[in-house]
mmCIF file of C-alpha atoms in Angstrom:
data_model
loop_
_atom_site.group_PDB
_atom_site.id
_atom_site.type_symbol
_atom_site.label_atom_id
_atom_site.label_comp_id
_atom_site.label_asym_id
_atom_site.label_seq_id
_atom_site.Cartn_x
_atom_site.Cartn_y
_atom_site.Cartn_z
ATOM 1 C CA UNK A 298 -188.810 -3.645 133.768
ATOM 2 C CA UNK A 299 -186.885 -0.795 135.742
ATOM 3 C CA UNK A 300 -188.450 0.010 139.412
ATOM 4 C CA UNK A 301 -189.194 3.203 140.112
ATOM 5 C CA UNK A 302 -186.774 5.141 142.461
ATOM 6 C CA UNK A 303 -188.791 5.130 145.398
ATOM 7 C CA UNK A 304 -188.735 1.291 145.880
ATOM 8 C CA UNK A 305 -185.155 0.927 145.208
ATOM 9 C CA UNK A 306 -183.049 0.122 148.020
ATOM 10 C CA UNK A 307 -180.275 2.776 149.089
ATOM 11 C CA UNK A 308 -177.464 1.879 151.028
ATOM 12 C CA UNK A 309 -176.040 5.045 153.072
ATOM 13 C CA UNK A 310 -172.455 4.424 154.185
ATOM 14 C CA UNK A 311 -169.359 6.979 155.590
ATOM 15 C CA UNK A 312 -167.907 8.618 152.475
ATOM 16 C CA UNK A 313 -164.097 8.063 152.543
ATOM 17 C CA UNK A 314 -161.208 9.866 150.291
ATOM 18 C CA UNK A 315 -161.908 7.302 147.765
ATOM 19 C CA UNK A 316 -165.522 8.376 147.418
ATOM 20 C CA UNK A 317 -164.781 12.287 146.581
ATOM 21 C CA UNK A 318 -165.351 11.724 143.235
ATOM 22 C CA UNK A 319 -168.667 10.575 143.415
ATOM 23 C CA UNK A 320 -169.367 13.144 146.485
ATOM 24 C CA UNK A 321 -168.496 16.123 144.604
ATOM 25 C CA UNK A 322 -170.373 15.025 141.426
ATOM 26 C CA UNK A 323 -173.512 13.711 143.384
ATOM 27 C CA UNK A 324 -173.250 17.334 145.285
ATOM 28 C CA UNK A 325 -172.858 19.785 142.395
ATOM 29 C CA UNK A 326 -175.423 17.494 140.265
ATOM 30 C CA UNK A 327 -177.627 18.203 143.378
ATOM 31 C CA UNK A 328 -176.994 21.654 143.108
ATOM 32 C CA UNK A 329 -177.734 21.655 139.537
ATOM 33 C CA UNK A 330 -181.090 19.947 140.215
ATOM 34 C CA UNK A 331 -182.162 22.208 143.467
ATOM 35 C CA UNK A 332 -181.295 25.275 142.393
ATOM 36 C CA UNK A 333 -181.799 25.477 138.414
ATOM 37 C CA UNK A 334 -184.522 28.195 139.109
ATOM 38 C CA UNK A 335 -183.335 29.989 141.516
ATOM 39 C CA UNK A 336 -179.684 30.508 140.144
ATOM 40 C CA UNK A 337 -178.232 31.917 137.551
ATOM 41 C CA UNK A 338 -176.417 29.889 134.618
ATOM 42 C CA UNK A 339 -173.015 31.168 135.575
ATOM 43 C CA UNK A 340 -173.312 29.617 139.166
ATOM 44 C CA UNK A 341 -173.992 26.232 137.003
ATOM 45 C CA UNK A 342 -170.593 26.844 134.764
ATOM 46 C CA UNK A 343 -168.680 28.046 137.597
ATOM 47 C CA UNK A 344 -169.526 24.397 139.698
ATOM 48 C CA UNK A 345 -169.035 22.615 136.268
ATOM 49 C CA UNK A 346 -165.566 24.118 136.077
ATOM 50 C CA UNK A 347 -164.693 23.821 139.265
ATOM 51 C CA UNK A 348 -165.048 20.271 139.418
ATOM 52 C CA UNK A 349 -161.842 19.339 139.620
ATOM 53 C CA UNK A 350 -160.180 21.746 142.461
ATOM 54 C CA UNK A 351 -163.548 20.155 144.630
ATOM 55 C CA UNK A 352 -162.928 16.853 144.203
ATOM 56 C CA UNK A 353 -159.416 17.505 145.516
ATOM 57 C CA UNK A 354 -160.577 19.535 147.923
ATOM 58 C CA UNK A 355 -163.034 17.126 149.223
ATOM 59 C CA UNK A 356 -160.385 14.260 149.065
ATOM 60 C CA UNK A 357 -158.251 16.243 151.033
ATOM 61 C CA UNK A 358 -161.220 17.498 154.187
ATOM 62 C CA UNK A 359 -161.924 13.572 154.144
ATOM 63 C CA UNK A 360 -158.599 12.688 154.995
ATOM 64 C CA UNK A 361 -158.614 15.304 157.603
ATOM 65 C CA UNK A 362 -161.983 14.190 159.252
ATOM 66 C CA UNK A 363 -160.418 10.750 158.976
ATOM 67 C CA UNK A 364 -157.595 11.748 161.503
ATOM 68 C CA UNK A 365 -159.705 14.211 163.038
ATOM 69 C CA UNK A 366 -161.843 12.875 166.125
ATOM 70 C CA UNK A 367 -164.974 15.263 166.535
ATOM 71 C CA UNK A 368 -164.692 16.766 162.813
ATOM 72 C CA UNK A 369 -167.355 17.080 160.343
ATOM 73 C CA UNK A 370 -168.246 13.917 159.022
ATOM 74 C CA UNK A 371 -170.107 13.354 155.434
ATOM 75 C CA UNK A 372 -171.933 10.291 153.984
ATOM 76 C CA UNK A 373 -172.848 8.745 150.380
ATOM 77 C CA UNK A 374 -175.783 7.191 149.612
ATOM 78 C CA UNK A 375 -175.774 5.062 146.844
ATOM 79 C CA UNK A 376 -178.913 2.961 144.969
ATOM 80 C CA UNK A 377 -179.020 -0.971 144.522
ATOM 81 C CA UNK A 378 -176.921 -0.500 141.181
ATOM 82 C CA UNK A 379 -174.424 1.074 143.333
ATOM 83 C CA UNK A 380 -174.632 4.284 141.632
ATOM 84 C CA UNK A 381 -174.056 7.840 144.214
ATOM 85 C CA UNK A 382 -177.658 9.429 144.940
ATOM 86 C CA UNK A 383 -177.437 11.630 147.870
ATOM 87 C CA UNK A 384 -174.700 13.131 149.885
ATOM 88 C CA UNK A 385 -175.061 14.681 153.851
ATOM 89 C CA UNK A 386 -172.408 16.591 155.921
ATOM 90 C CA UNK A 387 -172.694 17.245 159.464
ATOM 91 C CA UNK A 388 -170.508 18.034 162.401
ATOM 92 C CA UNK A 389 -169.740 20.980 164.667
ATOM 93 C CA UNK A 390 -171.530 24.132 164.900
ATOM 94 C CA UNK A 391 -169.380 26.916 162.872
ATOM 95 C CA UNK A 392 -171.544 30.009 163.370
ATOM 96 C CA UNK A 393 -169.802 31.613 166.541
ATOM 97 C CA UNK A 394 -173.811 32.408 168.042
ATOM 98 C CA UNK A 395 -174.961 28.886 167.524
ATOM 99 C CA UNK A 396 -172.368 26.497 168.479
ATOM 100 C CA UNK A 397 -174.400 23.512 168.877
ATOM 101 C CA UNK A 398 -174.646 20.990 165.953
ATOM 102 C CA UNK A 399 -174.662 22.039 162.362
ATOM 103 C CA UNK A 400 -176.100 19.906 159.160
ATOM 104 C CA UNK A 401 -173.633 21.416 156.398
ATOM 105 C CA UNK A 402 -175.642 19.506 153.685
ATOM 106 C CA UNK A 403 -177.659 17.446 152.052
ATOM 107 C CA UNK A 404 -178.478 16.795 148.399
ATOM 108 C CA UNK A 405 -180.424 14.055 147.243
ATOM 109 C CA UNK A 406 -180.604 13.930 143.290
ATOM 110 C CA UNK A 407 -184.487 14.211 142.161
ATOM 111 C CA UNK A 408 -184.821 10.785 141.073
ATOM 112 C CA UNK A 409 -184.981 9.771 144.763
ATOM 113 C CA UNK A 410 -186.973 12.386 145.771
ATOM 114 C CA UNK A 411 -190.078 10.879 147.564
ATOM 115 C CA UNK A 412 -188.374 7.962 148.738
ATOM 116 C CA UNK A 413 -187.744 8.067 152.035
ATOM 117 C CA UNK A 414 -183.718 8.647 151.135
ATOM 118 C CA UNK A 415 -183.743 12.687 152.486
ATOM 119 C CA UNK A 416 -184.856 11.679 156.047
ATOM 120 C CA UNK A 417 -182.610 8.400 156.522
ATOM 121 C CA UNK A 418 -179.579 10.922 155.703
ATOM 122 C CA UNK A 419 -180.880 13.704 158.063
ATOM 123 C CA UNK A 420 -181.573 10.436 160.901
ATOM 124 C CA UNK A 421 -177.868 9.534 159.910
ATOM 125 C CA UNK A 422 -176.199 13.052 159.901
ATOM 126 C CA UNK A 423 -177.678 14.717 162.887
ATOM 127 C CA UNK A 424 -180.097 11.725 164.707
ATOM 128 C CA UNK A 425 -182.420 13.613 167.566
ATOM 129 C CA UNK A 426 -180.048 16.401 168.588
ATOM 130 C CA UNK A 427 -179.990 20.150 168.533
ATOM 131 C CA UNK A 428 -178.743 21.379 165.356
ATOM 132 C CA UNK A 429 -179.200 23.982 162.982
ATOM 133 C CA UNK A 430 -178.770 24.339 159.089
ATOM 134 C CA UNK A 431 -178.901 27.370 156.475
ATOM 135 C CA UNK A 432 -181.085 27.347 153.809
ATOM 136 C CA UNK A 433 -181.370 29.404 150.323
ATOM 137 C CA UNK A 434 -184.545 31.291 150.286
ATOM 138 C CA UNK A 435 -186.957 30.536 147.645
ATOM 139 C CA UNK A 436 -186.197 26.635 148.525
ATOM 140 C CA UNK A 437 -189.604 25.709 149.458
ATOM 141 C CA UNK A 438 -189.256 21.956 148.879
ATOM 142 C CA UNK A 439 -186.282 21.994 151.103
ATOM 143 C CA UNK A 440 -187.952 24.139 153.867
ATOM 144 C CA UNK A 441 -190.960 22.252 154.199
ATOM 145 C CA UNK A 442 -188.971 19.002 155.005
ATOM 146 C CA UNK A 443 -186.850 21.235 157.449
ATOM 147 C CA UNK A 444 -190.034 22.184 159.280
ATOM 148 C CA UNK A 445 -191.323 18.239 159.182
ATOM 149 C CA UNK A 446 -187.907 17.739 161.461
ATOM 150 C CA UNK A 447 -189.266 20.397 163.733
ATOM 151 C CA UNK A 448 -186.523 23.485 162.476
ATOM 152 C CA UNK A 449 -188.214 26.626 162.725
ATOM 153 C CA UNK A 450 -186.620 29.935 161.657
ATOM 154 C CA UNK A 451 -184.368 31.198 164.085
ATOM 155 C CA UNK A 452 -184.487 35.207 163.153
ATOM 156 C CA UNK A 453 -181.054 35.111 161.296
ATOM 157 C CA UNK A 454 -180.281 35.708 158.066
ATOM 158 C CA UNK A 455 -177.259 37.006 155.938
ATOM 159 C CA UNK A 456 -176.604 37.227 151.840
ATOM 160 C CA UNK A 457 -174.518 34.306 150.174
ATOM 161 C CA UNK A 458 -171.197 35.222 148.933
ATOM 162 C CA UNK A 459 -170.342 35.912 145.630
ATOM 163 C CA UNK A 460 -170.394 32.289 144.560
ATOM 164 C CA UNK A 461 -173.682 31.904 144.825
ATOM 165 C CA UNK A 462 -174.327 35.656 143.640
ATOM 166 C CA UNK A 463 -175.377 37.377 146.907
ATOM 167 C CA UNK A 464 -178.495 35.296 147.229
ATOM 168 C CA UNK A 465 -180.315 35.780 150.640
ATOM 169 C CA UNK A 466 -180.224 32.690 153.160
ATOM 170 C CA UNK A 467 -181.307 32.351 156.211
ATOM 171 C CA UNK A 468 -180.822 29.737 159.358
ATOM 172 C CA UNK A 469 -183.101 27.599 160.982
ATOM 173 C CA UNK A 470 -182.606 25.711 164.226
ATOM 174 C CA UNK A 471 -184.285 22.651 166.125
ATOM 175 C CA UNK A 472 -183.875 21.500 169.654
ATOM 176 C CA UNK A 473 -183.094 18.176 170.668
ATOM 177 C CA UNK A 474 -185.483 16.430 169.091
ATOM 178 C CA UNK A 475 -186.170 13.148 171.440
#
């Protein structure tokens, strides 16, 4: 008999260049999941195709991080069969108003969802401090953990690139959270 998700264990570890593979296909299948009612089926082909060109990509920005003190730094969470579940990114603040600490990511895939999985990678990526995140509108799932980890809506908000079709996004931002 197969557990269910939530009482499998999940080991979360530093993804390395080795692991972009599995980062890049855990992250666009957790785009896929989060977003296949709020995008459009071209933003779905365009990931698909792209597949590739990421994974190289993302080889290539964990090498950097890897020589890189201070960089962004990403982890891979895997499940007891050792099979990639959830991805987070986190480092440096980017957005020139808000330099403090940004979460670039996470995607857990939906058969973890309810686990527990989602807030060990936000402990791991960001722990107590200050940081910020953007998040598509229309995500409520994703905004209602947010606010659970005491973000609130900071007043900014911008449209996505092209991409991801000029959807609306906006930022939210906690204090250190002790």
């Amino acid at each position: 008999m197969t557990q269910p998700a939530s009482t499998l264990p999940y080991l979360i570890r530093p993804a390395t260049p080795d692991d972009a593979e599995a980062y890049v296909r855990t992250h666009v299948a957790g785009l896929h999941e989060t977003y296949e009612h709020i995008m459009p089926p071209e933003y779905h082909e365009h990931y698909d195709a792209e597949l590739p060109t990421l994974i190289e990509r993302r080889r290539e920005a964990f090498e950097e991080a890897a020589r890189t003190p201070g960089s962004a730094r990403s982890w891979l969470a895997v499940d007891g069969d050792g099979a990639p579940v959830a991805i987070a990114t986190s480092g440096p603040g980017r957005d020139e108003d808000r330099p403090d600490f940004e979460l670039h990511h996470i995607y857990t895939l939906r058969s973890t969802h309810g686990s527990g999985l989602g807030q060990r990678l936000l402990d791991t990526a960001i722990g107590s401090r200050a940081a910020y995140l953007w998040i598509l509108d229309g995500n409520p799932r994703a905004e209602r953990f947010y606010v659970r980890n005491g973000f609130a809506p900071d007043g900014t908000s911008m449209l996505c690139g092209p991409t991801w079709h000029h959807r609306p996004m906006f930022r939210m931002h906690r204090p250190d959270h002790d």
